[in-house]
Coordinates of C-alpha atoms and ligand atoms in Angstrom, one line a residue:
M276 CA 25.4 -37.5 -42.6
R277 CA 25.4 -39.4 -45.9
I278 CA 22.4 -41.7 -45.9
G279 CA 21.4 -44.3 -48.4
I280 CA 17.6 -45.0 -48.6
V281 CA 16.3 -48.2 -50.3
C282 CA 12.6 -48.5 -50.9
Y283 CA 9.8 -49.3 -53.3
P284 CA 9.4 -46.4 -55.7
T285 CA 5.6 -46.8 -56.0
F286 CA 2.7 -44.9 -54.5
G287 CA 2.5 -47.5 -51.6
G288 CA 2.8 -46.4 -48.0
S289 CA 6.3 -47.6 -47.4
G290 CA 7.7 -45.9 -50.5
V291 CA 5.9 -42.7 -49.6
V292 CA 7.3 -42.7 -46.0
A293 CA 10.8 -43.5 -47.3
T294 CA 10.7 -40.7 -49.9
E295 CA 9.2 -38.1 -47.6
L296 CA 11.8 -39.1 -45.0
G297 CA 14.6 -38.6 -47.5
K298 CA 13.2 -35.2 -48.6
A299 CA 13.0 -34.1 -45.0
L300 CA 16.5 -35.2 -44.2
A301 CA 17.9 -33.5 -47.4
L302 CA 16.2 -30.2 -46.2
K303 CA 18.1 -30.6 -42.9
G304 CA 21.4 -30.7 -44.8
H305 CA 22.0 -34.5 -45.0
K306 CA 23.1 -36.0 -48.3
V307 CA 20.4 -38.6 -49.2
H308 CA 21.0 -41.2 -51.9
F309 CA 17.9 -43.1 -53.0
I310 CA 18.6 -46.6 -54.5
T311 CA 15.5 -48.1 -56.2
Y312 CA 14.5 -49.6 -59.6
S313 CA 12.7 -46.4 -60.7
Q314 CA 12.3 -42.8 -59.6
P315 CA 10.2 -42.7 -56.4
A316 CA 6.7 -41.3 -57.2
R317 CA 7.0 -38.5 -54.6
L318 CA 10.6 -37.6 -55.5
D319 CA 9.2 -34.6 -57.3
F320 CA 11.4 -32.1 -55.8
F321 CA 14.9 -30.7 -56.6
N322 CA 17.4 -30.3 -53.8
E323 CA 21.1 -30.2 -54.0
N324 CA 21.3 -32.9 -51.2
L325 CA 19.1 -35.5 -53.0
F326 CA 20.5 -38.1 -55.3
Y327 CA 18.8 -41.0 -57.1
H328 CA 20.6 -44.2 -58.3
E329 CA 18.6 -46.6 -60.4
V330 CA 19.0 -50.3 -60.1
Y331 CA 19.4 -51.9 -63.5
I332 CA 18.9 -55.6 -64.0
P333 CA 20.4 -56.9 -67.3
S334 CA 18.0 -59.3 -69.0
Y335 CA 19.1 -62.8 -70.0
P336 CA 17.0 -65.6 -71.6
L337 CA 17.8 -67.9 -68.7
F338 CA 16.3 -65.5 -66.1
Q339 CA 12.6 -66.4 -65.8
Y340 CA 12.8 -64.3 -62.6
P341 CA 15.2 -61.4 -62.9
P342 CA 17.6 -61.5 -59.9
Y343 CA 16.6 -58.0 -58.6
E344 CA 18.0 -58.6 -55.1
L345 CA 21.5 -59.3 -56.5
A346 CA 21.4 -56.2 -58.7
L347 CA 20.2 -54.2 -55.7
A348 CA 23.0 -55.5 -53.4
S349 CA 25.6 -54.7 -56.0
K350 CA 24.3 -51.2 -56.4
M351 CA 24.3 -50.7 -52.7
V352 CA 28.0 -51.8 -52.6
D353 CA 28.8 -49.4 -55.3
I354 CA 27.0 -46.4 -53.8
V355 CA 28.2 -47.0 -50.2
R356 CA 31.8 -47.2 -51.5
F357 CA 31.8 -44.3 -53.9
E358 CA 29.5 -41.9 -52.1
K359 CA 31.1 -42.8 -48.7
L360 CA 27.7 -43.4 -47.0
D361 CA 27.5 -43.5 -43.2
V362 CA 24.3 -45.6 -43.0
L363 CA 21.9 -47.6 -45.2
H364 CA 18.2 -47.4 -44.3
V365 CA 16.1 -50.0 -46.0
H366 CA 12.3 -49.7 -46.1
Y367 CA 10.2 -52.9 -46.3
A368 CA 12.1 -56.0 -45.3
I369 CA 11.5 -58.0 -48.5
P370 CA 13.9 -58.1 -50.3
H371 CA 15.6 -55.0 -49.1
A372 CA 16.9 -56.2 -45.7
S373 CA 18.5 -59.4 -47.1
A374 CA 20.0 -57.5 -50.1
A375 CA 21.4 -55.0 -47.5
Y376 CA 22.9 -57.9 -45.5
M377 CA 24.6 -59.2 -48.6
A378 CA 25.9 -55.8 -49.5
K379 CA 27.2 -55.4 -45.9
Q380 CA 29.1 -58.7 -46.1
I381 CA 30.7 -57.7 -49.4
L382 CA 31.7 -54.3 -48.1
R383 CA 33.3 -55.9 -45.1
T384 CA 35.8 -57.7 -47.4
K385 CA 36.7 -54.2 -48.6
G386 CA 37.3 -52.9 -45.1
I387 CA 34.0 -51.0 -44.9
N388 CA 31.5 -51.5 -42.1
I389 CA 28.2 -50.0 -43.1
P390 CA 25.4 -50.0 -40.5
I391 CA 22.0 -51.2 -41.8
I392 CA 18.7 -50.0 -40.5
T393 CA 15.5 -51.9 -41.5
T394 CA 12.1 -50.3 -41.2
L395 CA 9.2 -52.8 -41.1
H396 CA 6.1 -51.3 -42.7
G397 CA 3.4 -53.9 -42.4
T398 CA 2.7 -56.6 -45.0
D399 CA 6.4 -57.4 -45.1
I400 CA 5.6 -58.9 -41.6
T401 CA 1.9 -59.5 -41.3
L402 CA 1.2 -61.0 -44.8
V403 CA 4.1 -61.8 -47.1
G404 CA 6.9 -62.1 -44.5
K405 CA 5.1 -64.8 -42.5
D406 CA 4.8 -67.0 -45.5
A407 CA 7.1 -70.0 -45.3
S408 CA 8.5 -69.0 -48.7
F409 CA 10.1 -66.0 -47.0
E410 CA 10.1 -66.4 -43.3
P411 CA 13.6 -67.8 -42.7
V412 CA 15.2 -65.0 -44.8
V413 CA 13.1 -62.3 -43.2
T414 CA 13.9 -63.5 -39.7
F415 CA 17.6 -63.7 -40.5
S416 CA 17.9 -60.4 -42.1
I417 CA 16.0 -58.5 -39.4
N418 CA 18.3 -60.1 -36.8
Q419 CA 21.3 -59.1 -38.8
S420 CA 20.2 -55.4 -39.1
D421 CA 22.0 -53.0 -36.9
G422 CA 18.8 -51.1 -36.1
V423 CA 15.2 -52.1 -36.6
T424 CA 12.1 -49.9 -36.5
A425 CA 8.4 -50.7 -36.9
V426 CA 5.8 -48.1 -37.8
S427 CA 3.5 -49.0 -34.8
E428 CA 3.4 -50.8 -31.5
S429 CA 1.1 -53.3 -33.0
L430 CA 3.5 -54.1 -35.8
R431 CA 6.4 -54.4 -33.3
Q432 CA 4.3 -56.9 -31.2
E433 CA 3.3 -58.9 -34.3
T434 CA 7.0 -59.1 -35.4
Y435 CA 8.0 -60.6 -32.0
E436 CA 5.0 -62.9 -32.1
Y437 CA 5.6 -64.4 -35.5
F438 CA 9.4 -64.3 -35.9
Q439 CA 12.3 -65.3 -33.6
I440 CA 13.7 -61.8 -33.2
E441 CA 16.6 -61.1 -31.0
K442 CA 16.8 -57.4 -31.7
D443 CA 15.2 -54.4 -30.0
I444 CA 12.6 -53.0 -32.3
E445 CA 12.0 -49.2 -32.0
V446 CA 8.6 -47.9 -32.8
I447 CA 8.9 -44.8 -35.1
P448 CA 5.4 -44.0 -36.4
N449 CA 4.5 -42.7 -39.9
F450 CA 4.6 -38.9 -40.1
I451 CA 3.0 -36.1 -42.1
N452 CA 4.1 -32.9 -43.8
L453 CA 1.4 -30.5 -42.6
E454 CA 2.5 -27.9 -45.1
K455 CA 1.5 -30.2 -48.0
F456 CA -1.4 -32.0 -46.3
K457 CA -3.7 -29.2 -45.2
R458 CA -7.3 -28.3 -46.0
Q459 CA -7.3 -26.1 -49.0
K460 CA -10.1 -23.9 -50.3
K461 CA -11.5 -26.0 -53.2
E462 CA -15.1 -24.8 -53.3
H463 CA -15.4 -25.1 -57.1
F464 CA -14.2 -28.7 -57.0
R465 CA -16.7 -29.5 -54.2
M466 CA -19.5 -27.8 -56.1
A467 CA -18.7 -29.9 -59.1
I468 CA -18.7 -33.2 -57.2
S469 CA -21.6 -32.5 -54.8
P470 CA -23.7 -29.7 -56.4
N471 CA -26.4 -30.1 -53.8
N472 CA -24.0 -30.0 -50.9
E473 CA -24.2 -33.8 -50.5
K474 CA -21.8 -35.2 -47.8
L475 CA -18.5 -36.4 -49.3
L476 CA -17.0 -39.7 -48.3
V477 CA -13.5 -40.7 -49.4
H478 CA -11.4 -43.8 -49.5
T479 CA -7.8 -44.1 -50.9
S480 CA -5.9 -47.3 -51.2
N481 CA -4.2 -49.7 -53.6
F482 CA -7.4 -51.7 -54.0
R483 CA -5.9 -54.9 -52.6
T484 CA -8.1 -57.5 -50.7
V485 CA -6.7 -56.4 -47.3
K486 CA -8.2 -53.0 -47.8
R487 CA -11.8 -54.5 -48.0
V488 CA -13.0 -51.9 -50.5
Q489 CA -16.2 -53.9 -50.7
D490 CA -16.9 -52.6 -47.1
V491 CA -16.3 -49.0 -48.2
I492 CA -18.9 -49.4 -50.9
R493 CA -21.4 -51.2 -48.6
I494 CA -21.0 -48.6 -45.9
F495 CA -21.5 -45.8 -48.4
A496 CA -24.6 -47.5 -49.9
K497 CA -26.3 -47.5 -46.5
V498 CA -25.1 -44.0 -45.4
R499 CA -26.6 -42.8 -48.7
E500 CA -30.0 -44.2 -47.7
H501 CA -30.0 -41.8 -44.8
I502 CA -28.2 -38.7 -46.0
P503 CA -27.5 -37.4 -49.5
S504 CA -23.9 -38.3 -50.2
K505 CA -21.2 -39.0 -52.7
L506 CA -18.2 -41.4 -52.6
L507 CA -14.8 -40.7 -54.1
L508 CA -12.4 -43.6 -54.5
V509 CA -8.7 -42.7 -55.1
G510 CA -6.2 -45.3 -56.2
D511 CA -6.2 -48.4 -58.3
G512 CA -5.4 -52.1 -57.9
P513 CA -6.6 -55.7 -58.5
E514 CA -10.0 -55.3 -56.7
R515 CA -11.2 -52.4 -58.8
P516 CA -13.1 -54.3 -61.5
K517 CA -15.0 -56.2 -58.7
M518 CA -15.8 -53.0 -56.9
E519 CA -17.1 -51.3 -60.1
K520 CA -19.4 -54.4 -60.5
L521 CA -20.6 -54.1 -56.9
C522 CA -21.5 -50.4 -57.4
R523 CA -23.6 -51.5 -60.5
Q524 CA -25.3 -54.2 -58.5
L525 CA -26.2 -51.8 -55.7
E526 CA -27.3 -49.2 -58.3
I527 CA -25.2 -46.4 -56.8
C528 CA -22.9 -45.7 -59.7
Q529 CA -24.3 -42.2 -60.1
D530 CA -22.9 -41.3 -56.7
V531 CA -19.6 -43.0 -56.9
R532 CA -16.5 -41.7 -58.7
F533 CA -13.4 -43.9 -59.2
L534 CA -10.6 -41.3 -59.6
G535 CA -7.7 -43.7 -60.1
K536 CA -4.1 -43.1 -59.0
M537 CA -3.6 -39.4 -58.1
E538 CA -0.6 -37.5 -56.9
A539 CA -2.4 -34.6 -55.3
V540 CA -4.5 -36.6 -52.9
E541 CA -4.7 -33.6 -50.6
E542 CA -6.9 -31.8 -53.1
V543 CA -9.5 -34.6 -52.8
L544 CA -9.2 -34.8 -49.1
S545 CA -9.7 -31.0 -48.9
I546 CA -13.3 -31.4 -49.9
A547 CA -14.0 -34.5 -47.9
D548 CA -16.3 -34.9 -44.8
L549 CA -15.4 -38.5 -43.9
F550 CA -12.6 -41.0 -44.6
L551 CA -13.3 -44.7 -44.7
M552 CA -10.6 -47.3 -43.8
P553 CA -12.2 -50.7 -43.2
S554 CA -8.9 -52.6 -43.7
E555 CA -8.4 -56.1 -42.6
K556 CA -4.7 -55.4 -42.0
E557 CA -3.1 -52.0 -41.5
S558 CA 0.2 -51.6 -39.6
F559 CA -0.3 -47.8 -39.3
G560 CA -2.7 -46.3 -41.8
L561 CA -0.8 -43.5 -43.4
A562 CA -3.8 -42.8 -45.7
A563 CA -5.9 -42.0 -42.6
L564 CA -3.2 -39.7 -41.2
E565 CA -3.2 -37.8 -44.5
A566 CA -7.0 -37.4 -44.3
M567 CA -6.8 -36.3 -40.6
A568 CA -4.2 -33.7 -41.5
C569 CA -6.8 -32.3 -44.0
E570 CA -9.4 -32.2 -41.2
V571 CA -11.2 -35.3 -42.2
P572 CA -12.5 -37.7 -39.5
V573 CA -12.0 -41.4 -39.9
I574 CA -14.3 -44.4 -39.7
S575 CA -12.0 -47.4 -39.6
T576 CA -11.5 -50.9 -38.3
N577 CA -9.4 -51.7 -35.2
A578 CA -6.9 -53.7 -37.4
G579 CA -3.2 -53.5 -36.5
G580 CA -1.9 -50.1 -35.6
I581 CA -5.0 -48.1 -36.7
P582 CA -6.3 -47.5 -33.1
E583 CA -2.9 -46.0 -32.3
L584 CA -3.8 -43.2 -34.7
N585 CA -7.6 -43.0 -34.9
I586 CA -8.9 -42.4 -31.4
D587 CA -12.3 -44.0 -30.9
G588 CA -15.0 -41.4 -30.3
V589 CA -12.6 -38.5 -30.7
T590 CA -11.1 -38.4 -34.3
G591 CA -13.7 -40.8 -35.6
F592 CA -14.5 -44.4 -34.6
V593 CA -12.9 -47.8 -34.8
S594 CA -14.9 -51.1 -35.2
P595 CA -14.2 -54.8 -35.6
I596 CA -13.2 -55.9 -39.1
G597 CA -16.3 -56.4 -41.3
A598 CA -18.7 -54.7 -38.9
V599 CA -20.4 -52.7 -41.7
D600 CA -23.6 -51.8 -39.8
E601 CA -21.6 -50.5 -36.8
M602 CA -19.5 -48.4 -39.2
V603 CA -22.6 -47.1 -40.9
K604 CA -24.0 -46.0 -37.5
N605 CA -20.8 -44.3 -36.6
A606 CA -20.5 -42.6 -40.0
L607 CA -24.0 -41.2 -39.6
F608 CA -23.1 -39.9 -36.1
V609 CA -19.9 -38.2 -37.3
L610 CA -21.6 -36.7 -40.4
D611 CA -24.4 -35.1 -38.3
D612 CA -23.9 -31.3 -38.6
A613 CA -23.9 -31.0 -34.9
N614 CA -20.9 -33.3 -34.5
L615 CA -18.9 -32.9 -37.7
P616 CA -17.0 -29.7 -36.7
V617 CA -15.7 -31.2 -33.5
F618 CA -14.5 -34.4 -35.1
K619 CA -12.8 -32.4 -37.9
E620 CA -11.0 -30.3 -35.3
N621 CA -10.0 -33.4 -33.3
A622 CA -8.7 -35.1 -36.4
L623 CA -6.4 -32.2 -37.2
K624 CA -5.2 -31.9 -33.6
R625 CA -4.3 -35.6 -33.6
A626 CA -2.5 -35.4 -37.0
R627 CA -0.3 -32.6 -35.6
E628 CA 1.2 -35.2 -33.2
F629 CA 2.7 -36.9 -36.2
D630 CA 4.2 -33.8 -37.7
V631 CA 7.3 -34.6 -39.8
D632 CA 9.4 -32.2 -37.6
K633 CA 8.6 -34.3 -34.5
I634 CA 9.3 -37.7 -36.1
V635 CA 12.3 -37.2 -38.4
P636 CA 14.6 -36.3 -35.5
R637 CA 13.9 -39.8 -34.1
Y638 CA 15.3 -41.4 -37.2
E639 CA 18.4 -39.1 -37.1
A640 CA 19.0 -40.1 -33.5
L641 CA 18.8 -43.7 -34.4
Y642 CA 21.2 -43.2 -37.3
I643 CA 23.7 -41.6 -34.9
K644 CA 23.3 -44.2 -32.2
T645 CA 23.7 -47.0 -34.7
I646 CA 26.8 -45.5 -36.4
D647 CA 28.4 -44.8 -33.0
A648 CA 27.8 -48.5 -32.0
Q649 CA 29.6 -49.9 -35.0
P650 CA 32.9 -51.7 -34.2
V651 CA 35.9 -50.4 -36.2
L652 CA 37.1 -53.0 -38.7
L653 CA 40.8 -53.9 -38.3
Ligands
GMT879 O1 -1.0 -50.3 -47.5 C1 -0.3 -51.0 -48.3 O2 -0.7 -52.0 -48.7 C2 1.0 -50.4 -48.8 C3 2.0 -50.7 -47.7 C4 3.4 -50.5 -48.2 O3 4.3 -50.9 -47.5 O4 3.7 -49.8 -49.2 O5 1.7 -49.9 -46.6 C5 2.1 -50.3 -45.3 O6 3.1 -49.3 -44.9 C6 2.5 -48.0 -44.6 C7 3.7 -47.0 -44.3 O7 4.4 -47.4 -43.2 C8 1.5 -48.1 -43.5 O8 0.9 -46.8 -43.2 C9 0.4 -49.0 -43.9 O9 -0.5 -49.2 -42.9 C10 0.9 -50.4 -44.3 N1 -0.1 -51.2 -44.9 C11 -0.5 -52.4 -44.3 O10 -0.1 -52.8 -43.3 C12 -1.5 -53.1 -45.1

C-alpha cells in the first residue's frame, strides 16, 4: 500500500506513535509518506520505503496567524496525486482531520477518492477538542473521516460522550517496539546516578499541567523520607521552572536530576526501579508502556486509559488523581526488595501484549477495509 501519514513531528506521544507506525509499515514493504512541518523526531532511520514531505508556509505581513491548515491541505493534495497514495492516516484531530477533509474534497474534483483515517490521541478530544473554539470543526471532521480510531476504550467513550459522533470508533492501542525498549545493562550509569544503590524513580513527560509533575515531586519527597532514593525527570515544558522551585522549597535538589528532552529514553528507563505517572488526563500513557517494556513498574492515577495498561496490584498501582499519600504508600510497597522483582516481571509481561507486531496489523486491516469500502468516483 501507499500510505500518507500526517502528524506532529515533535516528541509528543501522538507524533511518536505515528512515526513508529510509519517505520513499522515501511519495514513490512509499504511505501510511507510523512507529511509534516518538520522532520519527525523519531524518523531517525533510513529505509527505501520511507519518504518525508515538508509543509512550507509562505510568510506574508498580513498573516498574524500563518494558515498552516491550508498549506497542509494543499500539500496533501499534491502528495496524494503525485505519489498515488491509497490512504491518508492523520494523527491528532486538530487540525489534521479538517485539513484532510479539505484535501479530500479538492481531490474529488480531480476524480480521486482518497480514504481518510483519523486517529484520536487524547487532548485533541479531552482538552482542546472540547473547547467551543474547536468543537464544531472537530465533530464535523471526525464524522467525515472514513475510519476513526482511538488509542483506548476510555478515549472512545469520552469521544462519544462529548461529541455528536455518528461513526464507529475502533480502539487500536498504543504499541511498543520491544527491540528498542528493553532493559539494557547500564551499571556504570546507575552507579553514577545512585552510587549508594539508592532506588531510582523516573518520570518522563512534556511538563504540562495535565501531567501533575508537582505530584511526582511530592511523592518522591515522601518516598525519600523512608528509603534512600533519587529522582530522574526526563522532558521539558512550561511547568519546569515551577518544578525546579518546588524542589528547592522541599530541599531535595541534591537527589533530583532534570535531564531535559532526550532521545534515548530507554537508557534512563534501563536503570529505573519505578515510573511515576500522576496525570490528570492520559488517554493511554505511552510513556508508562515504554517504562514497562524496560521492566519498570508504574505508580499512576486512574485517569483516562491508564488502567487499561497499568494493572492495579500487578504491574504497579493506580490511584485517584491527586492522591499523593496513597501513591507514596504504593510506591514503598513496590520498591520493597521482596516485591520489586515480581512487579518488574509483570510489567514486562504486560508490555509484551502491546508489541508492535501485534498492533500494526490492526491498522493494516483497517486500511484495507476502508479502501475496499470506498465508492468508485464516476
Ligand atoms: O501526552 C501528551 O500530552 C502528548 C500527547 C500527544 O498527542 O502528543 O499524548 C497523547 O497521545 C499519546 C499517544 O497516543 C498517549 O499515549 C497519551 O496518553 C496522550 N496524552 C494525553 O491524553 C494527555
